[in-house]
PDB file of C-alpha atoms in Angstrom:
ATOM      1  CA  MET G  41     -67.159 -18.499  57.341  1.00 66.00           C
ATOM      2  CA  PRO G  42     -66.709 -15.283  55.346  1.00 72.00           C
ATOM      3  CA  GLU G  43     -63.095 -16.174  54.531  1.00 78.00           C
ATOM      4  CA  SER G  44     -64.120 -19.547  53.088  1.00 88.00           C
ATOM      5  CA  TYR G  45     -66.860 -17.938  51.017  1.00 86.00           C
ATOM      6  CA  GLU G  46     -64.444 -15.438  49.481  1.00 90.00           C
ATOM      7  CA  GLU G  47     -62.014 -18.258  48.770  1.00 92.00           C
ATOM      8  CA  ASP G  48     -64.794 -20.259  47.108  1.00 92.00           C
ATOM      9  CA  LYS G  49     -65.600 -17.325  44.826  1.00 92.00           C
ATOM     10  CA  THR G  50     -61.958 -17.068  43.844  1.00 93.00           C
ATOM     11  CA  ASN G  51     -61.863 -20.797  43.132  1.00 94.00           C
ATOM     12  CA  LEU G  52     -65.020 -20.510  41.034  1.00 95.00           C
ATOM     13  CA  ILE G  53     -63.419 -17.950  38.726  1.00 94.00           C
ATOM     14  CA  ALA G  54     -60.221 -19.997  38.614  1.00 95.00           C
ATOM     15  CA  LYS G  55     -62.233 -22.979  37.379  1.00 95.00           C
ATOM     16  CA  TYR G  56     -63.755 -20.846  34.625  1.00 95.00           C
ATOM     17  CA  ASN G  57     -60.222 -19.756  33.665  1.00 95.00           C
ATOM     18  CA  GLU G  58     -59.192 -23.404  33.389  1.00 95.00           C
ATOM     19  CA  LEU G  59     -62.024 -23.938  30.892  1.00 96.00           C
ATOM     20  CA  GLY G  60     -60.855 -21.069  28.702  1.00 96.00           C
ATOM     21  CA  TYR G  61     -63.142 -18.356  30.091  1.00 96.00           C
ATOM     22  CA  ARG G  62     -60.317 -15.884  30.601  1.00 94.00           C
ATOM     23  CA  ASP G  63     -62.583 -12.880  31.272  1.00 94.00           C
ATOM     24  CA  ALA G  64     -65.070 -14.549  33.646  1.00 95.00           C
ATOM     25  CA  THR G  65     -66.156 -12.336  36.546  1.00 94.00           C
ATOM     26  CA  ILE G  66     -68.697 -12.407  39.353  1.00 94.00           C
ATOM     27  CA  VAL G  67     -71.210  -9.651  38.588  1.00 95.00           C
ATOM     28  CA  TRP G  68     -72.937  -9.831  41.950  1.00 93.00           C
ATOM     29  CA  ASP G  69     -73.673 -12.282  44.756  1.00 91.00           C
ATOM     30  CA  THR G  70     -75.874 -12.406  47.822  1.00 88.00           C
ATOM     31  CA  VAL G  71     -76.236 -14.555  50.916  1.00 86.00           C
ATOM     32  CA  TYR G  72     -79.451 -14.735  52.927  1.00 81.00           C
ATOM     33  CA  ALA G  73     -81.228 -16.942  55.455  1.00 81.00           C
ATOM     34  CA  ALA G  74     -83.602 -19.504  53.924  1.00 75.00           C
ATOM     35  CA  VAL G  75     -86.509 -18.470  56.182  1.00 67.00           C
ATOM     36  CA  ALA G  76     -89.025 -18.444  53.316  1.00 68.00           C
ATOM     37  CA  GLU G  77     -88.186 -22.098  52.646  1.00 68.00           C
ATOM     38  CA  GLY G  78     -88.799 -23.032  56.276  1.00 69.00           C
ATOM     39  CA  LYS G  79     -85.077 -23.469  56.929  1.00 72.00           C
ATOM     40  CA  PRO G  80     -84.084 -20.538  59.160  1.00 72.00           C
ATOM     41  CA  ASP G  81     -80.871 -22.310  60.169  1.00 76.00           C
ATOM     42  CA  LYS G  82     -79.721 -22.579  56.546  1.00 82.00           C
ATOM     43  CA  MET G  83     -78.304 -20.000  54.148  1.00 79.00           C
ATOM     44  CA  ASP G  84     -78.990 -19.524  50.443  1.00 84.00           C
ATOM     45  CA  ILE G  85     -76.291 -18.238  48.126  1.00 87.00           C
ATOM     46  CA  VAL G  86     -76.943 -16.697  44.730  1.00 90.00           C
ATOM     47  CA  ILE G  87     -74.028 -15.844  42.442  1.00 93.00           C
ATOM     48  CA  LYS G  88     -74.360 -14.228  39.020  1.00 93.00           C
ATOM     49  CA  VAL G  89     -71.402 -14.862  36.733  1.00 95.00           C
ATOM     50  CA  ASP G  90     -70.507 -13.181  33.466  1.00 95.00           C
ATOM     51  CA  GLU G  91     -68.607 -15.962  31.696  1.00 95.00           C
ATOM     52  CA  GLY G  92     -67.354 -13.942  28.755  1.00 95.00           C
ATOM     53  CA  ASN G  93     -65.937 -15.671  25.700  1.00 95.00           C
ATOM     54  CA  GLN G  94     -64.167 -19.000  25.697  1.00 97.00           C
ATOM     55  CA  TYR G  95     -60.630 -18.655  24.333  1.00 98.00           C
ATOM     56  CA  PHE G  96     -58.353 -21.038  22.481  1.00 98.00           C
ATOM     57  CA  LEU G  97     -54.628 -21.099  21.815  1.00 97.00           C
ATOM     58  CA  ARG G  98     -53.826 -20.100  18.266  1.00 97.00           C
ATOM     59  CA  LYS G  99     -50.048 -19.956  18.492  1.00 96.00           C
ATOM     60  CA  ILE G 100     -47.266 -20.496  21.054  1.00 97.00           C
ATOM     61  CA  ASP G 101     -43.881 -18.916  20.409  1.00 97.00           C
ATOM     62  CA  TRP G 102     -40.771 -19.329  22.553  1.00 98.00           C
ATOM     63  CA  VAL G 103     -38.232 -16.533  22.945  1.00 98.00           C
ATOM     64  CA  GLY G 104     -34.841 -16.679  24.662  1.00 97.00           C
ATOM     65  CA  ASN G 105     -34.364 -20.450  24.685  1.00 97.00           C
ATOM     66  CA  THR G 106     -30.796 -21.016  23.493  1.00 97.00           C
ATOM     67  CA  LYS G 107     -30.032 -24.238  25.382  1.00 96.00           C
ATOM     68  CA  TYR G 108     -33.016 -26.330  24.313  1.00 97.00           C
ATOM     69  CA  PRO G 109     -34.921 -26.321  21.000  1.00 97.00           C
ATOM     70  CA  THR G 110     -38.521 -25.165  20.740  1.00 97.00           C
ATOM     71  CA  ALA G 111     -39.740 -28.618  19.654  1.00 97.00           C
ATOM     72  CA  GLN G 112     -38.531 -30.166  22.919  1.00 97.00           C
ATOM     73  CA  LEU G 113     -40.092 -27.409  25.032  1.00 98.00           C
ATOM     74  CA  ASN G 114     -43.425 -27.820  23.245  1.00 97.00           C
ATOM     75  CA  ALA G 115     -43.357 -31.595  23.764  1.00 97.00           C
ATOM     76  CA  VAL G 116     -42.982 -31.199  27.542  1.00 97.00           C
ATOM     77  CA  LEU G 117     -45.474 -28.326  27.748  1.00 97.00           C
ATOM     78  CA  THR G 118     -48.164 -30.647  26.277  1.00 96.00           C
ATOM     79  CA  MET G 119     -50.247 -27.691  25.050  1.00 96.00           C
ATOM     80  CA  LYS G 120     -50.749 -27.085  21.373  1.00 94.00           C
ATOM     81  CA  ASN G 121     -52.468 -24.797  18.908  1.00 95.00           C
ATOM     82  CA  GLY G 122     -56.243 -25.173  19.078  1.00 96.00           C
ATOM     83  CA  ASP G 123     -56.328 -26.228  22.755  1.00 97.00           C
ATOM     84  CA  VAL G 124     -58.594 -24.482  25.220  1.00 97.00           C
ATOM     85  CA  TYR G 125     -56.683 -21.640  26.883  1.00 97.00           C
ATOM     86  CA  ASN G 126     -56.225 -23.236  30.303  1.00 97.00           C
ATOM     87  CA  GLN G 127     -54.263 -20.748  32.416  1.00 94.00           C
ATOM     88  CA  LYS G 128     -53.745 -23.143  35.324  1.00 95.00           C
ATOM     89  CA  LYS G 129     -52.400 -25.871  33.083  1.00 97.00           C
ATOM     90  CA  LEU G 130     -50.091 -23.351  31.434  1.00 97.00           C
ATOM     91  CA  THR G 131     -48.629 -22.359  34.814  1.00 96.00           C
ATOM     92  CA  ASP G 132     -48.395 -25.975  35.996  1.00 97.00           C
ATOM     93  CA  ARG G 133     -46.698 -27.221  32.834  1.00 97.00           C
ATOM     94  CA  LEU G 134     -44.271 -24.301  32.755  1.00 98.00           C
ATOM     95  CA  THR G 135     -43.095 -24.173  36.365  1.00 96.00           C
ATOM     96  CA  ILE G 136     -45.108 -26.139  38.953  1.00 95.00           C
ATOM     97  CA  ASP G 137     -45.189 -29.831  37.989  1.00 96.00           C
ATOM     98  CA  ASP G 138     -42.135 -31.945  38.783  1.00 94.00           C
ATOM     99  CA  ASP G 139     -41.731 -32.549  35.049  1.00 96.00           C
ATOM    100  CA  ALA G 140     -42.660 -28.995  34.023  1.00 97.00           C
ATOM    101  CA  VAL G 141     -40.649 -27.333  31.270  1.00 98.00           C
ATOM    102  CA  MET G 142     -38.550 -25.164  33.567  1.00 98.00           C
ATOM    103  CA  ASN G 143     -37.905 -27.983  36.033  1.00 97.00           C
ATOM    104  CA  TYR G 144     -37.210 -30.724  33.491  1.00 96.00           C
ATOM    105  CA  PHE G 145     -34.877 -28.692  31.285  1.00 97.00           C
ATOM    106  CA  TYR G 146     -33.520 -25.907  33.450  1.00 98.00           C
ATOM    107  CA  GLN G 147     -33.932 -26.299  37.227  1.00 97.00           C
ATOM    108  CA  ASN G 148     -32.654 -29.894  37.074  1.00 97.00           C
ATOM    109  CA  ASN G 149     -29.601 -28.919  35.033  1.00 97.00           C
ATOM    110  CA  GLY G 150     -28.078 -26.116  37.051  1.00 97.00           C
ATOM    111  CA  TYR G 151     -30.153 -23.193  35.778  1.00 98.00           C
ATOM    112  CA  LEU G 152     -31.376 -22.047  39.182  1.00 97.00           C
ATOM    113  CA  PHE G 153     -31.804 -18.461  37.974  1.00 97.00           C
ATOM    114  CA  SER G 154     -33.977 -19.374  35.001  1.00 97.00           C
ATOM    115  CA  ARG G 155     -37.604 -18.335  34.626  1.00 96.00           C
ATOM    116  CA  ALA G 156     -40.456 -18.390  32.106  1.00 97.00           C
ATOM    117  CA  ASP G 157     -42.850 -15.490  31.543  1.00 98.00           C
ATOM    118  CA  PRO G 158     -45.911 -16.264  29.365  1.00 97.00           C
ATOM    119  CA  VAL G 159     -47.226 -13.122  27.659  1.00 98.00           C
ATOM    120  CA  GLU G 160     -50.460 -12.747  25.682  1.00 97.00           C
ATOM    121  CA  VAL G 161     -49.125 -10.876  22.655  1.00 97.00           C
ATOM    122  CA  ASN G 162     -52.318 -10.919  20.604  1.00 97.00           C
ATOM    123  CA  ILE G 163     -56.014 -11.542  21.273  1.00 96.00           C
ATOM    124  CA  GLU G 164     -58.302 -11.788  18.265  1.00 95.00           C
ATOM    125  CA  ASN G 165     -61.919 -12.924  18.602  1.00 95.00           C
ATOM    126  CA  ASP G 166     -61.661 -16.207  20.544  1.00 96.00           C
ATOM    127  CA  SER G 167     -57.974 -16.804  19.765  1.00 97.00           C
ATOM    128  CA  ILE G 168     -54.879 -16.016  21.817  1.00 97.00           C
ATOM    129  CA  ASP G 169     -51.270 -15.878  20.668  1.00 98.00           C
ATOM    130  CA  LEU G 170     -48.799 -16.624  23.456  1.00 97.00           C
ATOM    131  CA  GLU G 171     -45.137 -15.765  23.705  1.00 98.00           C
ATOM    132  CA  VAL G 172     -43.208 -17.629  26.386  1.00 98.00           C
ATOM    133  CA  ARG G 173     -40.158 -15.553  27.261  1.00 98.00           C
ATOM    134  CA  ILE G 174     -37.351 -17.655  28.712  1.00 98.00           C
ATOM    135  CA  THR G 175     -34.594 -16.208  30.868  1.00 97.00           C
ATOM    136  CA  GLU G 176     -31.962 -18.910  31.169  1.00 97.00           C
ATOM    137  CA  GLY G 177     -29.274 -17.232  33.251  1.00 95.00           C
ATOM    138  CA  PRO G 178     -26.005 -18.946  34.215  1.00 96.00           C
ATOM    139  CA  GLN G 179     -25.697 -22.405  35.688  1.00 97.00           C
ATOM    140  CA  ALA G 180     -25.286 -22.433  39.469  1.00 97.00           C
ATOM    141  CA  THR G 181     -23.006 -24.748  41.428  1.00 98.00           C
ATOM    142  CA  ILE G 182     -23.530 -25.730  45.038  1.00 98.00           C
ATOM    143  CA  ARG G 183     -21.173 -23.870  47.383  1.00 97.00           C
ATOM    144  CA  LYS G 184     -22.070 -25.456  50.707  1.00 96.00           C
ATOM    145  CA  VAL G 185     -24.661 -27.770  52.228  1.00 96.00           C
ATOM    146  CA  ALA G 186     -25.749 -27.288  55.848  1.00 95.00           C
ATOM    147  CA  ILE G 187     -27.809 -29.553  58.119  1.00 93.00           C
ATOM    148  CA  ALA G 188     -29.759 -28.114  61.050  1.00 92.00           C
ATOM    149  CA  GLY G 189     -31.949 -29.671  63.752  1.00 89.00           C
ATOM    150  CA  ASN G 190     -30.258 -33.071  63.812  1.00 88.00           C
ATOM    151  CA  ASP G 191     -30.030 -34.523  67.324  1.00 86.00           C
ATOM    152  CA  ARG G 192     -30.415 -38.210  66.442  1.00 82.00           C
ATOM    153  CA  LEU G 193     -27.575 -39.321  64.172  1.00 88.00           C
ATOM    154  CA  TYR G 194     -23.954 -38.626  63.396  1.00 88.00           C
ATOM    155  CA  GLU G 195     -24.021 -35.984  60.688  1.00 89.00           C
ATOM    156  CA  ASP G 196     -21.970 -38.058  58.251  1.00 90.00           C
ATOM    157  CA  VAL G 197     -24.746 -40.695  58.346  1.00 91.00           C
ATOM    158  CA  ILE G 198     -27.174 -38.091  57.024  1.00 91.00           C
ATOM    159  CA  ARG G 199     -24.681 -36.665  54.547  1.00 92.00           C
ATOM    160  CA  ARG G 200     -24.383 -40.081  52.915  1.00 90.00           C
ATOM    161  CA  GLU G 201     -28.055 -39.695  51.947  1.00 88.00           C
ATOM    162  CA  LEU G 202     -27.552 -36.290  50.339  1.00 93.00           C
ATOM    163  CA  ARG G 203     -27.617 -36.098  46.572  1.00 94.00           C
ATOM    164  CA  THR G 204     -26.576 -32.452  46.701  1.00 95.00           C
ATOM    165  CA  LYS G 205     -22.824 -32.113  47.094  1.00 95.00           C
ATOM    166  CA  PRO G 206     -20.611 -29.003  47.144  1.00 96.00           C
ATOM    167  CA  GLY G 207     -19.215 -28.345  43.695  1.00 97.00           C
ATOM    168  CA  ALA G 208     -22.064 -30.116  41.867  1.00 97.00           C
ATOM    169  CA  LEU G 209     -24.552 -28.361  39.631  1.00 97.00           C
ATOM    170  CA  TYR G 210     -27.783 -27.302  41.297  1.00 98.00           C
ATOM    171  CA  SER G 211     -30.666 -29.710  40.647  1.00 97.00           C
ATOM    172  CA  ARG G 212     -34.190 -29.349  41.969  1.00 96.00           C
ATOM    173  CA  ASP G 213     -34.743 -33.065  41.427  1.00 95.00           C
ATOM    174  CA  ASP G 214     -31.683 -33.922  43.558  1.00 96.00           C
ATOM    175  CA  ILE G 215     -33.088 -31.801  46.389  1.00 96.00           C
ATOM    176  CA  MET G 216     -36.489 -33.511  46.216  1.00 94.00           C
ATOM    177  CA  ARG G 217     -34.888 -36.969  46.152  1.00 94.00           C
ATOM    178  CA  THR G 218     -32.701 -36.013  49.118  1.00 95.00           C
ATOM    179  CA  LEU G 219     -35.769 -34.992  51.126  1.00 94.00           C
ATOM    180  CA  ARG G 220     -37.463 -38.302  50.318  1.00 93.00           C
ATOM    181  CA  GLU G 221     -34.439 -40.323  51.337  1.00 93.00           C
ATOM    182  CA  ILE G 222     -33.982 -38.421  54.613  1.00 92.00           C
ATOM    183  CA  ALA G 223     -37.669 -39.057  55.367  1.00 92.00           C
ATOM    184  CA  GLN G 224     -37.195 -42.765  54.685  1.00 91.00           C
ATOM    185  CA  MET G 225     -34.523 -42.940  57.387  1.00 89.00           C
ATOM    186  CA  GLY G 226     -37.407 -42.808  59.879  1.00 89.00           C
ATOM    187  CA  HIS G 227     -35.808 -40.436  62.397  1.00 90.00           C
ATOM    188  CA  PHE G 228     -37.226 -37.110  61.227  1.00 91.00           C
ATOM    189  CA  ASP G 229     -40.696 -35.687  60.730  1.00 91.00           C
ATOM    190  CA  PRO G 230     -41.330 -35.865  56.954  1.00 91.00           C
ATOM    191  CA  GLU G 231     -43.986 -33.136  57.162  1.00 91.00           C
ATOM    192  CA  ALA G 232     -41.443 -30.702  58.589  1.00 90.00           C
ATOM    193  CA  LEU G 233     -38.645 -31.341  56.072  1.00 90.00           C
ATOM    194  CA  SER G 234     -37.859 -28.184  54.135  1.00 87.00           C
ATOM    195  CA  PRO G 235     -34.874 -27.063  52.082  1.00 93.00           C
ATOM    196  CA  ASP G 236     -33.418 -23.602  52.569  1.00 95.00           C
ATOM    197  CA  ILE G 237     -32.221 -22.360  49.175  1.00 96.00           C
ATOM    198  CA  GLN G 238     -29.894 -19.338  49.263  1.00 96.00           C
ATOM    199  CA  PRO G 239     -28.811 -18.334  45.738  1.00 96.00           C
ATOM    200  CA  ASP G 240     -25.918 -15.969  45.020  1.00 96.00           C
ATOM    201  CA  TYR G 241     -26.425 -14.689  41.485  1.00 94.00           C
ATOM    202  CA  GLU G 242     -23.240 -12.610  41.343  1.00 94.00           C
ATOM    203  CA  ASP G 243     -20.978 -15.578  42.116  1.00 95.00           C
ATOM    204  CA  GLY G 244     -23.176 -18.129  40.315  1.00 95.00           C
ATOM    205  CA  VAL G 245     -23.461 -20.370  43.384  1.00 97.00           C
ATOM    206  CA  VAL G 246     -26.114 -21.538  45.828  1.00 97.00           C
ATOM    207  CA  ASP G 247     -26.071 -22.607  49.471  1.00 98.00           C
ATOM    208  CA  ILE G 248     -28.511 -25.334  50.497  1.00 97.00           C
ATOM    209  CA  GLY G 249     -29.699 -26.021  54.026  1.00 96.00           C
ATOM    210  CA  TYR G 250     -31.780 -28.941  55.268  1.00 95.00           C
ATOM    211  CA  ASN G 251     -33.865 -28.112  58.338  1.00 93.00           C
ATOM    212  CA  LEU G 252     -34.683 -31.320  60.219  1.00 93.00           C
ATOM    213  CA  VAL G 253     -37.176 -31.907  63.011  1.00 92.00           C
ATOM    214  CA  SER G 254     -36.787 -35.104  65.014  1.00 89.00           C
ATOM    215  CA  LYS G 255     -39.808 -37.335  65.444  1.00 84.00           C
ATOM    216  CA  ALA G 256     -41.598 -36.966  68.764  1.00 72.00           C
ATOM    217  CA  ASN G 257     -41.031 -40.608  69.747  1.00 61.00           C
ATOM    218  CA  ASP G 258     -38.123 -43.010  69.642  1.00 50.00           C
ATOM    219  CA  GLN G 259     -39.897 -45.652  67.607  1.00 48.00           C
ATOM    220  CA  ILE G 260     -37.564 -47.466  65.260  1.00 48.00           C
ATOM    221  CA  GLU G 261     -38.951 -48.832  62.039  1.00 49.00           C
ATOM    222  CA  PHE G 262     -37.529 -51.955  60.415  1.00 43.00           C
ATOM    223  CA  SER G 263     -38.097 -53.331  56.927  1.00 43.00           C
ATOM    224  CA  ALA G 264     -36.923 -56.566  55.338  1.00 40.00           C
ATOM    225  CA  GLY G 265     -36.767 -57.946  51.841  1.00 42.00           C
ATOM    226  CA  TRP G 266     -36.342 -61.403  50.361  1.00 42.00           C
ATOM    227  CA  GLY G 267     -34.311 -62.148  47.283  1.00 42.00           C
ATOM    228  CA  GLN G 268     -32.736 -65.135  45.565  1.00 39.00           C
ATOM    229  CA  THR G 269     -29.919 -65.186  48.132  1.00 35.00           C
ATOM    230  CA  GLY G 270     -32.242 -64.897  51.110  1.00 34.00           C
TER     231      GLY G 270
END
């Protein structure tokens, strides 16, 4: 399919970027039927890539971090001077992974409005100097928590599973743990669980909604454990 082919080309360049080839581009490509090879029902693909230079990190500076010291941020980032300039890893370790810098230090400690912007401040030969600009913002507290789509249980039964309570500091980790624990109740479709995050920067608060979808059947799952007392 043409859409899959274009996606594959994008993924190809992304893989080069992961290996430090920041400037890699596809110069040209062609697709044609393999008639000359006696395979008229097959297609041949030829892609010419200009890899460019491979780049390495020479220096990483942090700007704007007043709550947490640079040494701690570097330890969680797990990228150091001399490493291959892996753009995907940089993004993952800054914001995507559960234990990424912004999640571990900021999003799990109330700083819902925080963000990290990596900027290439200098490129010299095969070396790149990075500046990670941190915007911390104020801590956000939870104003209200809403539950939608529940037609199976008394709402207070579900609320007992919530780790996000009004008045508490916002925590991404608490939201993820809440979703897991609701899924473990066995009444709702775990694939459809999604939090609705509604931040209010001016008031420094956030409203959280949990949209639930009941399972299609009424199957009840039981589990049992055995300990020293039976």
